[in-house]
PDB file of N, CA and C in Angstrom:
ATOM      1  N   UNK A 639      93.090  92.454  98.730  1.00 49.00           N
ATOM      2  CA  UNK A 639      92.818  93.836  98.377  1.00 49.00           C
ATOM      3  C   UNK A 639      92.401  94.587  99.639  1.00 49.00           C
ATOM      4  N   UNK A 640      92.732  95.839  99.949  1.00 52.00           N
ATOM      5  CA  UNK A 640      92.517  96.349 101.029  1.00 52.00           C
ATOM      6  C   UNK A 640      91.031  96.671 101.182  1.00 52.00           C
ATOM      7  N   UNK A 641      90.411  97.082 102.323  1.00 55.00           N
ATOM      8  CA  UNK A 641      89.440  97.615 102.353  1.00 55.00           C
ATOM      9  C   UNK A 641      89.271  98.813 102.023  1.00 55.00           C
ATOM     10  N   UNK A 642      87.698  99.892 101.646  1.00 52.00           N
ATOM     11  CA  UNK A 642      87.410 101.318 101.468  1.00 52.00           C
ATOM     12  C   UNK A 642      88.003 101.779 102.639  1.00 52.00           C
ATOM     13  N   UNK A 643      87.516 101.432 103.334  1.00 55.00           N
ATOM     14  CA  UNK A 643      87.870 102.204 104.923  1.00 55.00           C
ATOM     15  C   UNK A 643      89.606 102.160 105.295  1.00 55.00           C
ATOM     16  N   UNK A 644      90.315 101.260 104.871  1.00 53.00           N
ATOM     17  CA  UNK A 644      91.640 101.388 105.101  1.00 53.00           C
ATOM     18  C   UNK A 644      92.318 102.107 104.312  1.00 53.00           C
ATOM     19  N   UNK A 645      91.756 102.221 103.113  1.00 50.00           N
ATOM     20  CA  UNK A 645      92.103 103.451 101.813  1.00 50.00           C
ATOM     21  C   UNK A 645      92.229 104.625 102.276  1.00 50.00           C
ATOM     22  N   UNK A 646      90.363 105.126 102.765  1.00 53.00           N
ATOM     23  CA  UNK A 646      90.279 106.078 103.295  1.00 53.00           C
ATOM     24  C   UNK A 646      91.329 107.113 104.217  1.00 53.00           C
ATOM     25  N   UNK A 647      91.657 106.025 105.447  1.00 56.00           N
ATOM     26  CA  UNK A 647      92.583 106.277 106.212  1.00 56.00           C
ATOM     27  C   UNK A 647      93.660 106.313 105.800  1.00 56.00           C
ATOM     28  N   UNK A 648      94.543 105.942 104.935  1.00 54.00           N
ATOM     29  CA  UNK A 648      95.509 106.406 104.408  1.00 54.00           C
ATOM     30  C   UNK A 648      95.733 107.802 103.304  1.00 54.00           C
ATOM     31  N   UNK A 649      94.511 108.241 102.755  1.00 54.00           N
ATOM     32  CA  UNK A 649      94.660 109.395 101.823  1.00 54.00           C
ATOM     33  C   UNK A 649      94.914 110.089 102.671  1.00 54.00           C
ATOM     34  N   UNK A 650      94.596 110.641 103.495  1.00 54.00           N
ATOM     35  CA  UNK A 650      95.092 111.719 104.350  1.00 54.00           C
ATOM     36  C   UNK A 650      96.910 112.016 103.900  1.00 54.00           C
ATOM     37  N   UNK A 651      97.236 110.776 104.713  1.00 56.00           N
ATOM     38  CA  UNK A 651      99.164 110.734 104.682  1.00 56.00           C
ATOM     39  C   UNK A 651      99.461 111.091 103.028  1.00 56.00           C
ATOM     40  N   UNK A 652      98.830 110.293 102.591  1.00 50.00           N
ATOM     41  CA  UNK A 652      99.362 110.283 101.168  1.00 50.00           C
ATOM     42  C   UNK A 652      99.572 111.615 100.448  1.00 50.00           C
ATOM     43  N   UNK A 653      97.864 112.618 100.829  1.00 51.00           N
ATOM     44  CA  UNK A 653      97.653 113.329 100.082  1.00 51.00           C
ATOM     45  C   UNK A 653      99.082 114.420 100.570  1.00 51.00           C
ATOM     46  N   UNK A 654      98.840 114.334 102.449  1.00 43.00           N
ATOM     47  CA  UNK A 654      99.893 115.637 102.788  1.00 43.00           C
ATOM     48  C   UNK A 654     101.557 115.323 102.570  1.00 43.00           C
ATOM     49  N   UNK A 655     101.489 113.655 102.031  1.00 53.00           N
ATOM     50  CA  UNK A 655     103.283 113.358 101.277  1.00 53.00           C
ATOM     51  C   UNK A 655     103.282 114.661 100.281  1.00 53.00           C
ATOM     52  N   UNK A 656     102.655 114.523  99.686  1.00 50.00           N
ATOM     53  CA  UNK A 656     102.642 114.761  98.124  1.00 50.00           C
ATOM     54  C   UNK A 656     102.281 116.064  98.437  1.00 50.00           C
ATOM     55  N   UNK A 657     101.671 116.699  99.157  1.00 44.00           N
ATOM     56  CA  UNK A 657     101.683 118.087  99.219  1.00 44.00           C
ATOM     57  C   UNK A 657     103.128 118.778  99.648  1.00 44.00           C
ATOM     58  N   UNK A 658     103.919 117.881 100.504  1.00 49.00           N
ATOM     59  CA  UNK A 658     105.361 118.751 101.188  1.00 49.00           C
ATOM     60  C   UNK A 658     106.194 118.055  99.794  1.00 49.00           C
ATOM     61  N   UNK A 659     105.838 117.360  98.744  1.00 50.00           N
ATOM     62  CA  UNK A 659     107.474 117.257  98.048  1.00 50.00           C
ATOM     63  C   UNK A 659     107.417 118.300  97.007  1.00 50.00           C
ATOM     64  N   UNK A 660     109.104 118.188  96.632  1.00 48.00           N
ATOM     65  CA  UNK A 660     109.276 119.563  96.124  1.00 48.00           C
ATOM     66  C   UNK A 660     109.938 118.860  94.749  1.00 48.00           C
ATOM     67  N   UNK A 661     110.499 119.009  93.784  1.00 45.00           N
ATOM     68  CA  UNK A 661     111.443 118.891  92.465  1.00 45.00           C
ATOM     69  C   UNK A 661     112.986 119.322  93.057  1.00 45.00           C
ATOM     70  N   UNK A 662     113.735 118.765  92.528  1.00 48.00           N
ATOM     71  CA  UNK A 662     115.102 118.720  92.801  1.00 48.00           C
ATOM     72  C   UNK A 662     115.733 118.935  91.495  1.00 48.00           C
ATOM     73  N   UNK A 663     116.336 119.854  91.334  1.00 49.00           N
ATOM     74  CA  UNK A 663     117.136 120.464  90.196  1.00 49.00           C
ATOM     75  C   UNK A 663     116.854 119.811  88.726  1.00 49.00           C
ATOM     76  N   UNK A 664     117.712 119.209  87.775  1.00 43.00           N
ATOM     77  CA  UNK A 664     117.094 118.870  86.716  1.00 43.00           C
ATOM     78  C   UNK A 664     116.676 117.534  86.341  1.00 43.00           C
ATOM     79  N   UNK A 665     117.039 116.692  87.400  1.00 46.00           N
ATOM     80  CA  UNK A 665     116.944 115.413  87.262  1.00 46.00           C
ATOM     81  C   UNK A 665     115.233 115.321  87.331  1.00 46.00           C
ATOM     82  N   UNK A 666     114.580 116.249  88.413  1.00 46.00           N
ATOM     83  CA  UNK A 666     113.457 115.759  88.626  1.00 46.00           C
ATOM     84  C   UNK A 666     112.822 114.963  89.534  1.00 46.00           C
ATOM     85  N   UNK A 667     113.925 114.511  90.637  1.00 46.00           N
ATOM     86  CA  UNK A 667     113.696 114.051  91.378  1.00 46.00           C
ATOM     87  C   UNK A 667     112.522 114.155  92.755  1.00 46.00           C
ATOM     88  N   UNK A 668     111.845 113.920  93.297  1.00 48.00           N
ATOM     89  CA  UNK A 668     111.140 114.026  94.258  1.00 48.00           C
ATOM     90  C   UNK A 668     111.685 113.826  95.607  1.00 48.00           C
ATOM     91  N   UNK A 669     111.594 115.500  96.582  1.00 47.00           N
ATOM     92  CA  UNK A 669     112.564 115.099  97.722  1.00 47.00           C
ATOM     93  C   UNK A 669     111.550 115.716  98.602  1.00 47.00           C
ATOM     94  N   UNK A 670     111.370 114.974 100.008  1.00 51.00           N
ATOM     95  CA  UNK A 670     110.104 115.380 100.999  1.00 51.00           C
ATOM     96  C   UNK A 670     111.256 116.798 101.585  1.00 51.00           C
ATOM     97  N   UNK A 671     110.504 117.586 101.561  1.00 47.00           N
ATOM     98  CA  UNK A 671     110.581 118.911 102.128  1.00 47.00           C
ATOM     99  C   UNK A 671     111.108 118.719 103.382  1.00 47.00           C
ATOM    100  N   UNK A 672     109.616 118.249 104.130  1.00 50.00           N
ATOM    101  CA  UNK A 672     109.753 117.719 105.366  1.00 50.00           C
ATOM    102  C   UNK A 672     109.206 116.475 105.744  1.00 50.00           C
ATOM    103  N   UNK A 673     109.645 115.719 106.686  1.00 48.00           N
ATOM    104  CA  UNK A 673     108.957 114.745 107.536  1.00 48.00           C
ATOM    105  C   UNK A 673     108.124 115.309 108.490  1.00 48.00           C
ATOM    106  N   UNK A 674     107.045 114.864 108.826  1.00 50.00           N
ATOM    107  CA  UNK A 674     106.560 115.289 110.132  1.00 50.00           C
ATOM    108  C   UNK A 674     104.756 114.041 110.308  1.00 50.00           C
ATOM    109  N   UNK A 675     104.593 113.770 111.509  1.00 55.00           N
ATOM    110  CA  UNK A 675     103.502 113.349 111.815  1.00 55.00           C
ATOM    111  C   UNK A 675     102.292 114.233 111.022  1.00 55.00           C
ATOM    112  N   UNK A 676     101.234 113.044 111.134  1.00 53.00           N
ATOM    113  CA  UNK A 676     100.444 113.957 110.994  1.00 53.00           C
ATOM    114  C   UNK A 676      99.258 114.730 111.919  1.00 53.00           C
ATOM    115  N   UNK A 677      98.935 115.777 111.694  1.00 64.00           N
ATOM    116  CA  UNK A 677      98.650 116.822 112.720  1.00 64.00           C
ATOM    117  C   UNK A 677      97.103 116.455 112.424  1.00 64.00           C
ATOM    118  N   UNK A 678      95.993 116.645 113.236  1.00 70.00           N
ATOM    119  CA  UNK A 678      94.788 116.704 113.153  1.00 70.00           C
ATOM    120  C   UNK A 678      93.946 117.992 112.679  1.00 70.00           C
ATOM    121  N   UNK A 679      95.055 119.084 112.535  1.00 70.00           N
ATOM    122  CA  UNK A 679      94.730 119.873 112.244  1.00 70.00           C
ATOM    123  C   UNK A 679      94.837 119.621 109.888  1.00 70.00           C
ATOM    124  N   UNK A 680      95.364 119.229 109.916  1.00 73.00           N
ATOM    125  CA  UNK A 680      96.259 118.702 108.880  1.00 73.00           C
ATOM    126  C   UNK A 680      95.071 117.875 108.144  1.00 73.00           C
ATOM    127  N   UNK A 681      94.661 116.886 108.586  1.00 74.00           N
ATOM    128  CA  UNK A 681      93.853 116.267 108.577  1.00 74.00           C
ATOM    129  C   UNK A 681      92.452 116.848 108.346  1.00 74.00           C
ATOM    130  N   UNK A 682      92.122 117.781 108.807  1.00 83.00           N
ATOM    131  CA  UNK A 682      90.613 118.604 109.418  1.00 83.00           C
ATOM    132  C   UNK A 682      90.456 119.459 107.592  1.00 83.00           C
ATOM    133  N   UNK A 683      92.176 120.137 107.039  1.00 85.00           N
ATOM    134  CA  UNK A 683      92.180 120.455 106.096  1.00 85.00           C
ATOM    135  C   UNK A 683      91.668 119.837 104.897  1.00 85.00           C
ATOM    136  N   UNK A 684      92.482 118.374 105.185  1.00 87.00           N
ATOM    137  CA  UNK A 684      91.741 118.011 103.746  1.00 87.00           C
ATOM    138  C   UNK A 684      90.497 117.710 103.331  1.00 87.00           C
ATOM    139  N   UNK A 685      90.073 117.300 104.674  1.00 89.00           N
ATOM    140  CA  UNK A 685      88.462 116.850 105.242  1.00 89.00           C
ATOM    141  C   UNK A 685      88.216 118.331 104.254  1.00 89.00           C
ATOM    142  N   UNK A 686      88.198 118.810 104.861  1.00 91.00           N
ATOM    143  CA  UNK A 686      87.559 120.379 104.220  1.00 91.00           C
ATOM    144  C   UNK A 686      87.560 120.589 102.873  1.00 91.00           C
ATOM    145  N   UNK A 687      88.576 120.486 102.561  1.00 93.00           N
ATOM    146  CA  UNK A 687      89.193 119.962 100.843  1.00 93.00           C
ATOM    147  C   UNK A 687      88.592 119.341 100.202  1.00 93.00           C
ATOM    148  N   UNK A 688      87.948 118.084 100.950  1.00 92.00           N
ATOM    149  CA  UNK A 688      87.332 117.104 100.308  1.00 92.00           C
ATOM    150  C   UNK A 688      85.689 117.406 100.012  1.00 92.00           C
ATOM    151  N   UNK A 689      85.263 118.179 101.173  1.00 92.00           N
ATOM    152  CA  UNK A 689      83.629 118.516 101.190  1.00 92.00           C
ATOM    153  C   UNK A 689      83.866 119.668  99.864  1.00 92.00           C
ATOM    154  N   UNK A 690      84.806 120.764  99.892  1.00 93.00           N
ATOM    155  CA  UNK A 690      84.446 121.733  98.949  1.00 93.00           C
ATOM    156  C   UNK A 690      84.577 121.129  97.477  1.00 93.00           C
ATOM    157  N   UNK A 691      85.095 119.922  97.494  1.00 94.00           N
ATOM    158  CA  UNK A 691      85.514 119.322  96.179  1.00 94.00           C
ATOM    159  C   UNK A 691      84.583 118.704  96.094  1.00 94.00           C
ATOM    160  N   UNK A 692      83.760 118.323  96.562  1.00 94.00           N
ATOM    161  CA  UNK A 692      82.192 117.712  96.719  1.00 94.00           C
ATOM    162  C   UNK A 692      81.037 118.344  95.965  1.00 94.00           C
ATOM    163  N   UNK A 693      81.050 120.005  96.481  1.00 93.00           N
ATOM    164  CA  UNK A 693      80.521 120.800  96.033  1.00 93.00           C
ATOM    165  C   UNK A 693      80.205 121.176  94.520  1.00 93.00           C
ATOM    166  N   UNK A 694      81.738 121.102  94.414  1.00 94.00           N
ATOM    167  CA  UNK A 694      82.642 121.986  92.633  1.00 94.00           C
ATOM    168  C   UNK A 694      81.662 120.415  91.984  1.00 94.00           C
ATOM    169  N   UNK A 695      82.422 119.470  91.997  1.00 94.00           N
ATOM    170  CA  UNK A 695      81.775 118.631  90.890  1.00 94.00           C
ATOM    171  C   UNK A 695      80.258 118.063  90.921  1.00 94.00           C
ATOM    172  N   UNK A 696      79.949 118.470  89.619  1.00 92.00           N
ATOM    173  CA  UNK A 696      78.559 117.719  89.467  1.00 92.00           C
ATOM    174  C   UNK A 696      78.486 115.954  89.830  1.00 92.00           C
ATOM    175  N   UNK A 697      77.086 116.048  90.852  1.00 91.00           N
ATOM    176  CA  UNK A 697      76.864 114.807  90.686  1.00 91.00           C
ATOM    177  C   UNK A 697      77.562 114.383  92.080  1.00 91.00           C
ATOM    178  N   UNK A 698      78.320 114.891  93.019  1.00 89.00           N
ATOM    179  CA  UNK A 698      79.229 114.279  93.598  1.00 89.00           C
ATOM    180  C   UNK A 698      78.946 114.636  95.279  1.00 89.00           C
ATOM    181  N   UNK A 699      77.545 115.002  95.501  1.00 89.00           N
ATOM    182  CA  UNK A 699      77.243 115.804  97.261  1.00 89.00           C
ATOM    183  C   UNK A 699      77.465 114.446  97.999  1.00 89.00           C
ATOM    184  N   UNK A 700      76.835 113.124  97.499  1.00 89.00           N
ATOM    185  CA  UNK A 700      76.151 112.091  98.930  1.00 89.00           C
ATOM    186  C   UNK A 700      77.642 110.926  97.913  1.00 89.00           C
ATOM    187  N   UNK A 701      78.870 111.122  96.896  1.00 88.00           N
ATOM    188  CA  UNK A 701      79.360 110.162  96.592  1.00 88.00           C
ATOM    189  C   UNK A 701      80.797 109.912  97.686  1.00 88.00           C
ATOM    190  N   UNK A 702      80.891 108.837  98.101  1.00 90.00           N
ATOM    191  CA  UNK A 702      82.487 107.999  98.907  1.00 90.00           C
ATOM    192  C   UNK A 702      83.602 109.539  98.036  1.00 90.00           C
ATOM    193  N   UNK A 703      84.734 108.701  98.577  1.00 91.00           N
ATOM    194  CA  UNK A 703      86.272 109.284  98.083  1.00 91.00           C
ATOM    195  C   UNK A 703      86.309 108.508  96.706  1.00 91.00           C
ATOM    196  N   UNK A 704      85.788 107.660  96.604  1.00 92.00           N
ATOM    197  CA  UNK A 704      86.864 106.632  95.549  1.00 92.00           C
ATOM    198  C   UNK A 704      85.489 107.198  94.225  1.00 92.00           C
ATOM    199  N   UNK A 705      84.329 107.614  94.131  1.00 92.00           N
ATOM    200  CA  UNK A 705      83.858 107.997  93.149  1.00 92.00           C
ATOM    201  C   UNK A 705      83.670 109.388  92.865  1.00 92.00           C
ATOM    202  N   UNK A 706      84.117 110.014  94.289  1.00 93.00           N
ATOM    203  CA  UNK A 706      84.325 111.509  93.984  1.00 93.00           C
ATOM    204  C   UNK A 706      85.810 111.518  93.502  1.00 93.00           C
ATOM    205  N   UNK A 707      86.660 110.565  93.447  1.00 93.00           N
ATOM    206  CA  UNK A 707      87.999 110.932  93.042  1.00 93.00           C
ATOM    207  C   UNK A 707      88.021 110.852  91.212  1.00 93.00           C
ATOM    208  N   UNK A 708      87.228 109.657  91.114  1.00 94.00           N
ATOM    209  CA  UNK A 708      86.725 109.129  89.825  1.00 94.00           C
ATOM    210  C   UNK A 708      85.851 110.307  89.198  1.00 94.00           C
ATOM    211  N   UNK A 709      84.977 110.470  89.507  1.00 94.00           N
ATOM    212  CA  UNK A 709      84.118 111.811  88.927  1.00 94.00           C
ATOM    213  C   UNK A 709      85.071 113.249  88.547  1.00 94.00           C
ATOM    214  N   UNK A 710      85.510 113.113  89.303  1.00 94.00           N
ATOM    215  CA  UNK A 710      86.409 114.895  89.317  1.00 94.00           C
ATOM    216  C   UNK A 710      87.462 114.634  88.364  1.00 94.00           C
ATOM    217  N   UNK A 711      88.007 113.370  88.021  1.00 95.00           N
ATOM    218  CA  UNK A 711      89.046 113.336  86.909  1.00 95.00           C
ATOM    219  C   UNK A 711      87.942 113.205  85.893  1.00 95.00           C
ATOM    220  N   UNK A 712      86.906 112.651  85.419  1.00 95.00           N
ATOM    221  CA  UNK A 712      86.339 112.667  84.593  1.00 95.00           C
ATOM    222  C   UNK A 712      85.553 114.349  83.783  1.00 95.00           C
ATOM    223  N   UNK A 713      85.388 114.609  85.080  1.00 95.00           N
ATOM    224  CA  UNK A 713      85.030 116.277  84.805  1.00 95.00           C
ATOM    225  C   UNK A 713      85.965 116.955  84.120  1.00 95.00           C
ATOM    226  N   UNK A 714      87.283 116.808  85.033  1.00 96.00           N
ATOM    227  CA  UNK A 714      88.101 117.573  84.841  1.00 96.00           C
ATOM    228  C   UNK A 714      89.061 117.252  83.033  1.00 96.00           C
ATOM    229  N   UNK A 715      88.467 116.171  82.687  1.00 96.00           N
ATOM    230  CA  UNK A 715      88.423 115.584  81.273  1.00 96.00           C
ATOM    231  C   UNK A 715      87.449 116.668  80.023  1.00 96.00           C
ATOM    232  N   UNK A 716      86.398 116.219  81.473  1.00 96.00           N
ATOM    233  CA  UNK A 716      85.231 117.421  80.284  1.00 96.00           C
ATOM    234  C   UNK A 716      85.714 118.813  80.086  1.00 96.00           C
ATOM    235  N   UNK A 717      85.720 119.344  81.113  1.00 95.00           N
ATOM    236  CA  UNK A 717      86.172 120.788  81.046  1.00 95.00           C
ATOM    237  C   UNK A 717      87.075 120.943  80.250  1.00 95.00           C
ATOM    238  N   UNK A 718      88.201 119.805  79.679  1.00 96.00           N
ATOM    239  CA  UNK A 718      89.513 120.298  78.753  1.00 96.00           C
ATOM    240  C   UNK A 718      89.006 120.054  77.463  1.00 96.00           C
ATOM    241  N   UNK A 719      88.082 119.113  77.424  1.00 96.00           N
ATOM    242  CA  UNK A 719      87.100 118.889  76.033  1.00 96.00           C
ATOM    243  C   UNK A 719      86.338 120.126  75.686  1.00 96.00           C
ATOM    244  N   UNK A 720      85.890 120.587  76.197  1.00 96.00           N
ATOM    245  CA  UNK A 720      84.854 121.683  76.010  1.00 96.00           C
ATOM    246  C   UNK A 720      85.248 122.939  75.960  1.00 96.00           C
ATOM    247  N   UNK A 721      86.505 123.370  76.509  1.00 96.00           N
ATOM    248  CA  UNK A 721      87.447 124.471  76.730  1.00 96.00           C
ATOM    249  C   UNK A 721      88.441 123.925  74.796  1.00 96.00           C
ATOM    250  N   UNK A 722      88.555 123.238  74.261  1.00 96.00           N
ATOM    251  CA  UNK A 722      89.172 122.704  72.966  1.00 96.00           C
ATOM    252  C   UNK A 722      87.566 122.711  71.992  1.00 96.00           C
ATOM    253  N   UNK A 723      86.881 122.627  72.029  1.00 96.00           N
ATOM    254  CA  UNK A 723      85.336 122.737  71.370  1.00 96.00           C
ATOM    255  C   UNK A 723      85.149 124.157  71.426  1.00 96.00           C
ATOM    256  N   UNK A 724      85.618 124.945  72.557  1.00 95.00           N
ATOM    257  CA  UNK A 724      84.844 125.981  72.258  1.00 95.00           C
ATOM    258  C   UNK A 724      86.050 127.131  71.696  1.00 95.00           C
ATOM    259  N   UNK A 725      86.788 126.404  71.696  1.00 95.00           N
ATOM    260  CA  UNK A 725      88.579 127.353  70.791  1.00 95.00           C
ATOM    261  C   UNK A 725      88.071 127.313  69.582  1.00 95.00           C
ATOM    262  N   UNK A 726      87.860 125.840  68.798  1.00 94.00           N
ATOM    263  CA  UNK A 726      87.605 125.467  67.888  1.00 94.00           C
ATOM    264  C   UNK A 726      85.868 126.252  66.847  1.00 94.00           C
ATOM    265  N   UNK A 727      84.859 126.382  68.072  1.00 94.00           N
ATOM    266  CA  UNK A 727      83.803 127.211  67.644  1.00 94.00           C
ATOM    267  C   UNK A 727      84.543 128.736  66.998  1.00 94.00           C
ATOM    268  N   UNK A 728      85.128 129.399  68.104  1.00 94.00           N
ATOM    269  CA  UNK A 728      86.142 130.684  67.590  1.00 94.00           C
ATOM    270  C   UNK A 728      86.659 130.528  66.678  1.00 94.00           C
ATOM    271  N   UNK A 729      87.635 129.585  66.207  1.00 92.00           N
ATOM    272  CA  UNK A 729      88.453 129.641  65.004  1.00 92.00           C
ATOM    273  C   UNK A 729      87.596 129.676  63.811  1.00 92.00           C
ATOM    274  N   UNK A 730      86.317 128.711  63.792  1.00 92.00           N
ATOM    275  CA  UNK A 730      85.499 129.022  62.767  1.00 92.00           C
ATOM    276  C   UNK A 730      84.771 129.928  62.324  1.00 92.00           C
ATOM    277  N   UNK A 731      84.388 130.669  63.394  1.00 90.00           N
ATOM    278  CA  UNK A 731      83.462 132.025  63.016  1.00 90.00           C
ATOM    279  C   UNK A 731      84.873 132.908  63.208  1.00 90.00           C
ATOM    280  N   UNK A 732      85.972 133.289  63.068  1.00 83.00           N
ATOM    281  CA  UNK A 732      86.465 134.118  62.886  1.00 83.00           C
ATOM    282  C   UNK A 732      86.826 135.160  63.958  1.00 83.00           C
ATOM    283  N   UNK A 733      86.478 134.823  65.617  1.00 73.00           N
ATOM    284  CA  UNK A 733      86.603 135.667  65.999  1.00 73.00           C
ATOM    285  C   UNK A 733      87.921 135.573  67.118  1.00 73.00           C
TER     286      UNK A 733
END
């Protein structure tokens, strides 16, 4: 199993794959936009990305990548729970 730290170092690439691919007509396919190294500037972004995403979720200032990644899907669970709870409060009182 790999190490945290070798994880680490790879989200970067991963994240900016997945940021340049695009959809390909109806099949759906996934096609890289572009190739390109990665830039340190590139890098500095997600860093940045990552602290403000730090911020947004509760609970998550002093947590790694791998439990702030874990936390923020879990949030982001709550928020669709509670956003469906509170439709559901409306429908009952009528408004």
């Amino acid at each position: 199993m790999p190490s945290f730290s070798s994880l680490c170092s790879l989200l970067p690439r991963v994240v900016l794959r997945a940021l340049t691919m695009r959809r390909r007509g109806n099949r759906g396919m996934l096609v890289a936009m572009r190739e390109q190294k990665k830039k340190p500037l590139q890098v500095h972004a997600v860093g940045k990305k990552l602290r403000r995403l730090k911020k947004v979720v509760p609970g998550c200032r002093d947590a790694g990548l791998e439990a702030l990644l874990r936390r923020t899907a879990e949030y982001m669970l709550f928020l669709e729970l509670k956003v469906i709870v509170l439709k559901k409060i409306l429908d009952l009182h009528g408004v």
